[in-house]
Each structure stands twice: as structure tokens, then as C-alpha cells.
Amino acid sequence: MQRLYDFIRRHPTGVDTFWAVVLLGFSMLWVVSAGTGNEGHPLGFGLVAVLFSLVVALRRRAPEKMLVLAVALGVAQLGFGLPPFIADFAMLVILYTVAAHDGPRWASRLALVGGLAAASLSQLRWPMEEAGSTAAEVFFTVIMTVPFALAWVLGDSLRTRRAYFAQLEERASRLEKEREAQAKVAVAAERARIARELHDVVAHNVSVMVVQADGAAYVMDSSPETAKQALDTISTTGRQALAEMRRLLGILRTGEHQEAGEYVPQPDVKQIEDLVDQVRGAGLTVDFAIEGSPRPLPSGVELTAYRIVQEALTNTRKHGGPDVGASVRLVYFDDGLGLLVEDDGRGAPQEMYEDGGADGRGHGLIGMRERVGMVGGTLDAGPRPGGGFRISALLPLKPAH
């Protein structure tokens, strides 16, 4: 049964042609058996039957043209006095087809008007002698009009239903495309976040390793113990960098949790003191102070604060010059967290801290601004009076709208 249904859907014109042949066969049997006694009538009935069969066969290929042909045949029947017979059933078929077809509205209106007028015109042209009264004739006319009205209503309802389902499919397709676009945006945002994390990890830890390696090479002969401590610091810092990089790169994997390594918590404000101790161990003098009453903060604010301090101290080591000192201040307000990181070094050229930098660098500060913007905070960075560099940030507890 399913194969038959699929065949019918694939060959609509063939199915219509089959029913057209059936209609033509019954019509010809009626013409042969009726015998009106008028030589012109059999030929006329036969020609009308053939043309109405053509209407049924081509109803889906050219519905508007077949409607016009059916209307012309109906008018010809009225003009030449050919009473209704079996082939006129094609009028119901083409009326339904035009109403169901998503074509020009004039065709549907013409089909409705023609269908409603067909029974009345037929009754006026060939009145029923058996009716006996005007009321009976009117009742018979109404009864004969009902099939035409039902055919048009059924076709128009089918057209409306198809349009409704097409609209639903279009909406579903649009929503699916929107979801895909949102997913791509989310992936891009996540990759940008991972890129910032990798920059912070690599810039901070590798900078510490370079400083320690230079120091170890410098004191290798004069102070082996100091060189050994520097190598231990390099080893520890390298392991920490690998662990963080493994965690970040593991996020990019899907379905490979066993190979992605363990996911450790993101750094928070409490780990800033450990970060300062690590920087001190690398040879940088850092003064660390906390003002206000420490309290739990949103995870995004804590991660942003940690990364800002990490990036600021990394820039101090890279650009501050020899004998540079730095200070880190954390200030707890009622509605947010304040950060102040300063150093007394020579700093880097100002263009490196402009957006993008004249030489394409300065991505660390851009990353800071992006992080602060994500939590609705403000950032002020630049050379301070008297030398050195200052980074000041205010991170609110609630993002700004």
C-alpha cells in the first residue's frame, strides 16, 4: 500500500490521466446509449466529453487554463442546448483543484462564482417539468449548488492548511538557523575566552621561567645553590603552566574527558597572594595589601581580578627594567572590588598600551579591558606621574546594564 501511495505521489499527471480516461469511457457509453434523435447532439456530446477529460488530465499542470476551458465548455453547453451529462463532473474536479492550488486569487474567485451559478443557469436553461412548483425548482437548484460549494470549500481549506504547514516549516527552519548562529557565536566567545586564558598562562609562567633561567645562568659558577633554587622554580612554574594549558585545551575536546585531564577550579581572589609570593620568588619586590572586609564574590569577578593582577605583574617584569618594585592593593567596597597595581619601573612605550598598538602588540591590556567589560567594570591603565605604570580597576558585584 505504501508503494502504491508513493507511486501516486510521484506520478500525479499519470493518475489524473487514468481518471480522465475513466470519465471519458463512461461519458461515451452514455452518449451511445442515450440516443437523442438529433444528429448534431452525439457529436457535440462526444466533443464536450473529450475536452472535459482533457481538463481532468491536465488539472494540476495548468489549473487556471483548464478552469477557463471548463467555463467555456459550460457556456457552450448552454448555447448549443447540450443538457448536463456525466462529463460535467469534471467541473467539480477543476473547481476543487483551483481552490486548492496556491495560484492567482482571480482563478479561485472565478471557480467559486462559476460553481455557484452553474446549477441556477442549468435550471433556467432546462427547467424541470416534474417539479410542479417554483418552490420545488428553487429547492432542487439549491441542492445541486451544494456539491459545487463543498468542492470549493474543501479545496480552499486544503490550500490554507498547506500554507499553514509551510509557514511552520519556514519558522522551524529559521529557528534552527538562529540556534546554529547562536551556537557559533557561543563557540567564538568561548574560544576568545580560552585564548585570553592561554595568553595569561603563557605570558606569566614563561616570563617567570625566563627570568629564573637568566638568573641561574648568571650565578651558576658563583652560587650553585641559588642556581639550583632557580631551576626548581623553573620546574615548578613549568608544571603549573602545563597543568593550566592542559585544562584549557581539554575544554576544546568533545567526548574525550578521559584524555582531557582533570578540570581544576578557576583562580580566585584568595590565590592572588600565592601569585604574589610566586612573583617574589622570581626576584620581583611586590608589596601586597588588602583593605576592607574580604567576602565571597561572583566567580567572574574573582577570575577577572586574578587575571588582571597576573597580567599587570607580568608586564612589570617584562617592561619595568632592573630593580623594579611593584605594589598590589585589593579594596573591598560595599558594591564591588577595587584593584590597584603600580610599579616604579621605566615601563613600556606608550603605543604598546594603545588599542592594538602601533606595532601590533598590547594584547595583554586589550584582554584586561575585555575581561573588565564582561563583568561591567571600568579599567584605567597608563603611565603614572613620576615614572612607572599604574593599572586601576573597579569590578562591581552586579554587571552594569
Short mmCIF file of C-alpha atoms in Angstrom, two decimals:
data_model
loop_
_atom_site.label_atom_id
_atom_site.label_comp_id
_atom_site.label_asym_id
_atom_site.label_seq_id
_atom_site.Cartn_x
_atom_site.Cartn_y
_atom_site.Cartn_z
CA MET A 1 0.00 0.00 0.00
CA GLN A 2 2.81 2.39 0.84
CA ARG A 3 4.49 1.68 -2.51
CA LEU A 4 1.22 2.44 -4.31
CA TYR A 5 0.87 5.70 -2.39
CA ASP A 6 4.44 6.69 -3.20
CA PHE A 7 3.87 5.88 -6.89
CA ILE A 8 0.76 8.08 -6.95
CA ARG A 9 2.67 10.96 -5.36
CA ARG A 10 5.50 10.63 -7.88
CA HIS A 11 3.18 10.49 -10.94
CA PRO A 12 0.25 12.88 -10.37
CA THR A 13 -0.32 13.55 -14.07
CA GLY A 14 -0.45 9.84 -14.82
CA VAL A 15 -3.08 9.32 -12.12
CA ASP A 16 -5.13 12.26 -13.45
CA THR A 17 -4.88 10.83 -16.96
CA PHE A 18 -6.20 7.48 -15.72
CA TRP A 19 -9.27 9.11 -14.17
CA ALA A 20 -9.73 11.21 -17.31
CA VAL A 21 -9.86 8.04 -19.41
CA VAL A 22 -12.38 6.52 -16.99
CA LEU A 23 -14.55 9.64 -17.20
CA LEU A 24 -14.29 9.67 -20.99
CA GLY A 25 -15.29 5.98 -21.15
CA PHE A 26 -18.43 6.46 -19.03
CA SER A 27 -19.30 9.60 -20.95
CA MET A 28 -19.06 7.80 -24.30
CA LEU A 29 -21.18 4.94 -23.01
CA TRP A 30 -23.83 7.49 -22.01
CA VAL A 31 -23.63 9.22 -25.42
CA VAL A 32 -24.03 5.90 -27.25
CA SER A 33 -26.88 4.66 -25.08
CA ALA A 34 -28.81 7.96 -24.76
CA GLY A 35 -29.81 8.37 -28.45
CA THR A 36 -31.40 11.82 -28.63
CA GLY A 37 -32.51 11.57 -32.24
CA ASN A 38 -30.60 14.72 -33.20
CA GLU A 39 -27.56 14.03 -35.36
CA GLY A 40 -25.70 17.05 -34.04
CA HIS A 41 -26.11 16.07 -30.39
CA PRO A 42 -23.99 12.89 -30.31
CA LEU A 43 -21.08 14.65 -31.97
CA GLY A 44 -21.42 17.62 -29.63
CA PHE A 45 -21.64 15.42 -26.53
CA GLY A 46 -18.59 13.46 -27.69
CA LEU A 47 -16.54 16.61 -28.27
CA VAL A 48 -17.52 18.02 -24.85
CA ALA A 49 -16.67 14.70 -23.19
CA VAL A 50 -13.20 14.65 -24.78
CA LEU A 51 -12.46 18.25 -23.74
CA PHE A 52 -13.72 17.69 -20.18
CA SER A 53 -11.47 14.61 -19.98
CA LEU A 54 -8.58 16.84 -21.05
CA VAL A 55 -9.49 19.21 -18.20
CA VAL A 56 -9.19 16.37 -15.68
CA ALA A 57 -5.93 15.08 -17.17
CA LEU A 58 -4.17 18.47 -17.09
CA ARG A 59 -5.83 19.95 -13.98
CA ARG A 60 -2.60 20.00 -11.94
CA ARG A 61 -0.27 21.02 -14.76
CA ALA A 62 -2.27 24.10 -15.83
CA PRO A 63 -5.15 24.65 -13.38
CA GLU A 64 -6.01 28.21 -14.47
CA LYS A 65 -6.11 27.32 -18.18
CA MET A 66 -8.21 24.22 -17.53
CA LEU A 67 -10.62 26.32 -15.45
CA VAL A 68 -11.08 28.74 -18.35
CA LEU A 69 -11.62 25.78 -20.68
CA ALA A 70 -14.23 24.28 -18.33
CA VAL A 71 -16.08 27.61 -18.10
CA ALA A 72 -16.03 27.89 -21.90
CA LEU A 73 -17.41 24.34 -22.26
CA GLY A 74 -20.19 25.13 -19.78
CA VAL A 75 -21.16 28.24 -21.73
CA ALA A 76 -21.04 26.22 -24.97
CA GLN A 77 -23.40 23.64 -23.47
CA LEU A 78 -25.84 26.41 -22.59
CA GLY A 79 -25.55 27.97 -26.05
CA PHE A 80 -25.91 24.77 -28.09
CA GLY A 81 -28.51 23.19 -25.86
CA LEU A 82 -26.48 20.23 -24.62
CA PRO A 83 -28.02 19.19 -21.28
CA PRO A 84 -25.75 18.21 -18.33
CA PHE A 85 -24.35 14.67 -18.51
CA ILE A 86 -21.61 12.55 -16.88
CA ALA A 87 -18.68 14.52 -18.32
CA ASP A 88 -19.82 17.63 -16.39
CA PHE A 89 -18.41 16.00 -13.25
CA ALA A 90 -15.10 17.48 -14.43
CA MET A 91 -16.43 20.88 -13.32
CA LEU A 92 -16.39 19.76 -9.68
CA VAL A 93 -12.87 18.39 -10.11
CA ILE A 94 -11.38 21.55 -11.64
CA LEU A 95 -13.23 23.76 -9.13
CA TYR A 96 -11.66 21.84 -6.23
CA THR A 97 -8.23 21.88 -7.91
CA VAL A 98 -8.19 25.64 -8.49
CA ALA A 99 -9.36 26.34 -4.92
CA ALA A 100 -6.61 24.09 -3.51
CA HIS A 101 -3.92 25.47 -5.82
CA ASP A 102 -1.78 28.32 -4.48
CA GLY A 103 -2.25 30.39 -7.60
CA PRO A 104 -3.78 33.75 -8.52
CA ARG A 105 -6.82 34.66 -6.48
CA TRP A 106 -8.89 35.57 -9.55
CA ALA A 107 -8.94 31.91 -10.56
CA SER A 108 -10.28 30.82 -7.17
CA ARG A 109 -12.96 33.55 -7.25
CA LEU A 110 -13.94 32.64 -10.81
CA ALA A 111 -14.27 28.99 -9.79
CA LEU A 112 -16.48 29.90 -6.83
CA VAL A 113 -18.74 32.20 -8.85
CA GLY A 114 -18.97 29.73 -11.72
CA GLY A 115 -19.75 26.83 -9.40
CA LEU A 116 -22.48 28.71 -7.55
CA ALA A 117 -24.04 29.89 -10.84
CA ALA A 118 -23.83 26.54 -12.71
CA ALA A 119 -26.92 24.93 -11.15
CA SER A 120 -29.05 28.08 -11.47
CA LEU A 121 -28.13 28.60 -15.14
CA SER A 122 -28.78 24.92 -15.87
CA GLN A 123 -32.21 25.12 -14.19
CA LEU A 124 -33.11 28.23 -16.19
CA ARG A 125 -31.96 26.62 -19.46
CA TRP A 126 -33.59 23.23 -18.81
CA PRO A 127 -36.36 23.69 -16.26
CA MET A 128 -37.66 20.55 -14.51
CA GLU A 129 -41.14 19.75 -15.71
CA GLU A 130 -41.57 17.23 -12.88
CA ALA A 131 -41.00 19.88 -10.19
CA GLY A 132 -44.55 21.19 -10.41
CA SER A 133 -43.91 24.39 -8.46
CA THR A 134 -41.46 27.22 -8.17
CA ALA A 135 -40.53 26.24 -4.62
CA ALA A 136 -39.59 22.75 -5.78
CA GLU A 137 -37.43 24.20 -8.54
CA VAL A 138 -35.66 26.51 -6.10
CA PHE A 139 -35.11 23.63 -3.66
CA PHE A 140 -33.67 21.43 -6.42
CA THR A 141 -31.39 24.28 -7.55
CA VAL A 142 -30.06 24.75 -4.02
CA ILE A 143 -29.44 21.01 -3.67
CA MET A 144 -27.49 20.97 -6.95
CA THR A 145 -25.43 24.00 -5.86
CA VAL A 146 -24.26 22.36 -2.64
CA PRO A 147 -21.70 19.99 -4.30
CA PHE A 148 -20.03 22.92 -6.06
CA ALA A 149 -19.83 24.93 -2.83
CA LEU A 150 -18.47 21.95 -0.89
CA ALA A 151 -15.83 21.27 -3.57
CA TRP A 152 -14.61 24.87 -3.39
CA VAL A 153 -14.61 24.95 0.44
CA LEU A 154 -12.69 21.67 0.61
CA GLY A 155 -10.07 22.89 -1.86
CA ASP A 156 -9.67 26.27 -0.16
CA SER A 157 -9.31 24.59 3.26
CA LEU A 158 -6.60 22.33 1.86
CA ARG A 159 -4.77 25.35 0.43
CA THR A 160 -4.95 27.16 3.78
CA ARG A 161 -3.70 24.06 5.60
CA ARG A 162 -0.74 23.73 3.23
CA ALA A 163 0.14 27.40 3.68
CA TYR A 164 -0.03 26.99 7.46
CA PHE A 165 2.29 23.97 7.44
CA ALA A 166 4.67 25.74 5.05
CA GLN A 167 4.79 28.67 7.47
CA LEU A 168 5.51 26.31 10.36
CA GLU A 169 8.31 24.64 8.41
CA GLU A 170 9.81 28.02 7.49
CA ARG A 171 9.66 29.13 11.12
CA ALA A 172 11.26 25.90 12.31
CA SER A 173 14.00 26.26 9.69
CA ARG A 174 14.59 29.87 10.71
CA LEU A 175 14.77 28.93 14.40
CA GLU A 176 17.21 26.15 13.58
CA LYS A 177 19.42 28.58 11.67
CA GLU A 178 19.22 31.04 14.56
CA ARG A 179 20.24 28.30 17.01
CA GLU A 180 23.18 27.40 14.78
CA ALA A 181 24.20 31.07 14.60
CA GLN A 182 23.93 31.41 18.38
CA ALA A 183 25.96 28.24 18.82
CA LYS A 184 28.67 29.62 16.52
CA VAL A 185 28.71 32.89 18.46
CA ALA A 186 28.98 30.98 21.72
CA VAL A 187 31.84 28.88 20.33
CA ALA A 188 33.64 32.00 19.12
CA ALA A 189 33.19 33.65 22.52
CA GLU A 190 34.46 30.55 24.29
CA ARG A 191 37.48 30.36 22.01
CA ALA A 192 38.21 34.02 22.68
CA ARG A 193 37.99 33.37 26.41
CA ILE A 194 40.31 30.38 26.11
CA ALA A 195 42.72 32.48 24.04
CA ARG A 196 42.81 35.10 26.79
CA GLU A 197 43.37 32.39 29.40
CA LEU A 198 46.21 30.89 27.38
CA HIS A 199 47.77 34.30 26.94
CA ASP A 200 47.69 34.90 30.68
CA VAL A 201 49.09 31.46 31.48
CA VAL A 202 51.86 31.54 28.89
CA ALA A 203 52.83 35.19 29.41
CA HIS A 204 53.01 34.86 33.19
CA ASN A 205 54.65 31.48 33.63
CA VAL A 206 57.04 31.68 30.71
CA SER A 207 58.11 35.13 31.84
CA VAL A 208 58.91 33.71 35.28
CA MET A 209 60.84 30.83 33.71
CA VAL A 210 62.88 33.20 31.51
CA VAL A 211 63.79 35.43 34.46
CA GLN A 212 64.79 32.44 36.58
CA ALA A 213 66.79 30.88 33.75
CA ASP A 214 68.72 34.11 33.20
CA GLY A 215 69.40 34.38 36.92
CA ALA A 216 70.55 30.76 37.15
CA ALA A 217 72.94 31.22 34.22
CA TYR A 218 74.34 34.36 35.85
CA VAL A 219 75.08 32.73 39.28
CA MET A 220 75.82 29.22 38.07
CA ASP A 221 79.52 29.43 38.87
CA SER A 222 79.48 31.77 41.86
CA SER A 223 76.42 30.43 43.73
CA PRO A 224 75.37 26.91 42.74
CA GLU A 225 72.72 26.79 45.49
CA THR A 226 70.99 29.90 44.14
CA ALA A 227 71.11 28.44 40.64
CA LYS A 228 69.58 25.21 41.96
CA GLN A 229 66.73 27.13 43.57
CA ALA A 230 66.12 28.96 40.32
CA LEU A 231 65.97 25.67 38.43
CA ASP A 232 63.48 24.32 40.97
CA THR A 233 61.34 27.41 40.43
CA ILE A 234 61.51 26.89 36.67
CA SER A 235 60.44 23.25 37.10
CA THR A 236 57.51 24.14 39.36
CA THR A 237 56.37 27.00 37.16
CA GLY A 238 56.59 24.83 34.04
CA ARG A 239 54.48 22.09 35.62
CA GLN A 240 51.89 24.66 36.68
CA ALA A 241 51.80 26.12 33.16
CA LEU A 242 51.38 22.67 31.61
CA ALA A 243 48.57 21.81 34.03
CA GLU A 244 46.67 25.01 33.22
CA MET A 245 47.24 24.64 29.49
CA ARG A 246 46.05 21.00 29.64
CA ARG A 247 42.92 22.14 31.44
CA LEU A 248 42.19 24.90 28.92
CA LEU A 249 42.90 22.78 25.86
CA GLY A 250 40.82 19.99 27.35
CA ILE A 251 37.78 22.27 27.10
CA LEU A 252 38.16 22.20 23.31
CA ARG A 253 37.80 18.43 23.22
CA THR A 254 34.44 16.73 22.93
CA GLY A 255 33.80 13.22 24.23
CA GLU A 256 37.41 12.81 25.39
CA HIS A 257 37.12 13.55 29.09
CA GLN A 258 39.48 10.74 29.99
CA GLU A 259 42.22 12.33 27.89
CA ALA A 260 41.45 15.94 28.69
CA GLY A 261 42.87 15.81 32.18
CA GLU A 262 41.21 16.96 35.36
CA TYR A 263 39.33 20.22 35.40
CA VAL A 264 40.62 22.30 38.30
CA PRO A 265 38.76 25.31 39.72
CA GLN A 266 39.39 28.71 38.16
CA PRO A 267 41.74 31.04 40.07
CA ASP A 268 40.08 33.38 42.56
CA VAL A 269 40.97 36.35 44.76
CA LYS A 270 42.37 34.12 47.51
CA GLN A 271 45.06 32.85 45.13
CA ILE A 272 46.33 36.37 44.39
CA GLU A 273 48.52 36.19 47.48
CA ASP A 274 50.05 32.91 46.20
CA LEU A 275 50.62 34.62 42.87
CA VAL A 276 52.40 37.50 44.61
CA ASP A 277 54.60 35.03 46.52
CA GLN A 278 55.49 33.29 43.27
CA VAL A 279 56.46 36.61 41.69
CA ARG A 280 58.54 37.48 44.73
CA GLY A 281 60.32 34.17 44.36
CA ALA A 282 61.19 35.19 40.81
CA GLY A 283 63.07 38.21 42.14
CA LEU A 284 60.48 40.99 41.91
CA THR A 285 59.77 43.06 45.00
CA VAL A 286 56.00 43.25 45.50
CA ASP A 287 54.06 44.94 48.29
CA PHE A 288 50.64 43.32 48.81
CA ALA A 289 47.80 44.72 50.92
CA ILE A 290 44.07 44.11 51.39
CA GLU A 291 41.69 46.82 52.54
CA GLY A 292 38.15 46.30 53.69
CA SER A 293 36.43 43.09 54.77
CA PRO A 294 37.12 40.14 52.43
CA ARG A 295 33.98 38.26 51.42
CA PRO A 296 32.88 35.84 48.69
CA LEU A 297 32.50 37.43 45.24
CA PRO A 298 30.96 36.24 41.97
CA SER A 299 33.23 33.75 40.20
CA GLY A 300 33.55 36.01 37.15
CA VAL A 301 34.71 38.94 39.29
CA GLU A 302 37.24 36.79 41.16
CA LEU A 303 38.71 35.31 37.96
CA THR A 304 38.90 38.78 36.38
CA ALA A 305 40.69 40.20 39.43
CA TYR A 306 43.23 37.36 39.44
CA ARG A 307 43.98 37.69 35.72
CA ILE A 308 44.37 41.47 35.93
CA VAL A 309 46.92 41.19 38.74
CA GLN A 310 48.71 38.37 36.91
CA GLU A 311 48.93 40.33 33.65
CA ALA A 312 50.00 43.53 35.43
CA LEU A 313 52.84 41.82 37.31
CA THR A 314 53.91 40.04 34.13
CA ASN A 315 54.12 43.38 32.31
CA THR A 316 56.12 44.79 35.23
CA ARG A 317 58.72 42.02 34.90
CA LYS A 318 58.86 42.36 31.13
CA HIS A 319 59.00 46.14 30.84
CA GLY A 320 59.88 47.52 34.27
CA GLY A 321 63.63 47.21 33.92
CA PRO A 322 66.14 46.30 36.65
CA ASP A 323 65.46 46.88 40.38
CA VAL A 324 61.79 47.49 39.75
CA GLY A 325 59.29 47.27 42.59
CA ALA A 326 55.52 46.84 42.49
CA SER A 327 52.54 47.10 44.79
CA VAL A 328 49.17 45.35 44.70
CA ARG A 329 46.12 46.71 46.54
CA LEU A 330 42.76 44.96 46.88
CA VAL A 331 39.96 47.13 48.25
CA TYR A 332 36.60 45.63 49.20
CA PHE A 333 33.74 48.11 48.77
CA ASP A 334 30.11 47.55 49.61
CA ASP A 335 29.20 47.22 45.94
CA GLY A 336 32.37 45.94 44.33
CA LEU A 337 36.09 45.22 44.36
CA GLY A 338 38.83 47.71 43.60
CA LEU A 339 42.26 46.79 42.23
CA LEU A 340 45.36 48.96 42.09
CA VAL A 341 48.63 47.61 40.67
CA GLU A 342 51.57 50.04 40.39
CA ASP A 343 55.27 49.78 39.68
CA ASP A 344 58.17 52.23 39.72
CA GLY A 345 59.95 50.92 36.65
CA ARG A 346 60.57 52.59 33.35
CA GLY A 347 57.53 50.96 31.71
CA ALA A 348 56.99 50.17 28.06
CA PRO A 349 56.46 52.64 25.19
CA GLN A 350 53.03 54.22 25.37
CA GLU A 351 52.00 52.94 21.94
CA MET A 352 52.18 49.36 23.22
CA TYR A 353 49.27 50.11 25.55
CA GLU A 354 47.05 51.70 22.98
CA ASP A 355 44.32 49.53 21.47
CA GLY A 356 46.14 47.22 19.11
CA GLY A 357 49.45 49.06 19.47
CA ALA A 358 51.35 50.71 16.67
CA ASP A 359 53.39 47.54 16.27
CA GLY A 360 50.51 45.12 16.69
CA ARG A 361 51.26 44.36 20.33
CA GLY A 362 49.48 45.36 23.52
CA HIS A 363 47.09 42.37 23.53
CA GLY A 364 47.51 41.89 27.26
CA LEU A 365 45.90 45.23 28.07
CA ILE A 366 43.19 44.63 25.47
CA GLY A 367 42.44 41.34 27.20
CA MET A 368 42.19 43.18 30.52
CA ARG A 369 39.66 45.63 29.09
CA GLU A 370 37.59 42.79 27.63
CA ARG A 371 37.56 40.93 30.95
CA VAL A 372 36.57 44.05 32.90
CA GLY A 373 33.89 44.88 30.34
CA MET A 374 32.38 41.39 30.65
CA VAL A 375 31.68 41.96 34.37
CA GLY A 376 30.52 45.55 33.83
CA GLY A 377 33.55 47.20 35.42
CA THR A 378 35.95 50.00 34.50
CA LEU A 379 39.69 49.95 33.84
CA ASP A 380 42.23 52.77 33.84
CA ALA A 381 45.78 51.97 32.71
CA GLY A 382 48.73 54.11 31.77
CA PRO A 383 52.00 55.72 32.93
CA ARG A 384 51.82 57.34 36.33
CA PRO A 385 53.37 60.67 37.32
CA GLY A 386 56.98 60.31 38.42
CA GLY A 387 57.61 57.14 36.40
CA GLY A 388 56.28 53.65 36.37
CA PHE A 389 52.93 52.28 35.35
CA ARG A 390 49.54 52.04 37.03
CA ILE A 391 46.55 49.78 36.45
CA SER A 392 43.36 50.61 38.31
CA ALA A 393 40.15 48.59 38.01
CA LEU A 394 36.75 48.66 39.67
CA LEU A 395 34.72 45.46 39.46
CA PRO A 396 31.07 45.77 40.54
CA LEU A 397 29.24 42.90 42.19
CA LYS A 398 26.44 43.21 39.60
CA PRO A 399 27.12 43.79 35.88
CA ALA A 400 26.06 47.15 34.53
CA HIS A 401 23.12 47.15 32.09
#
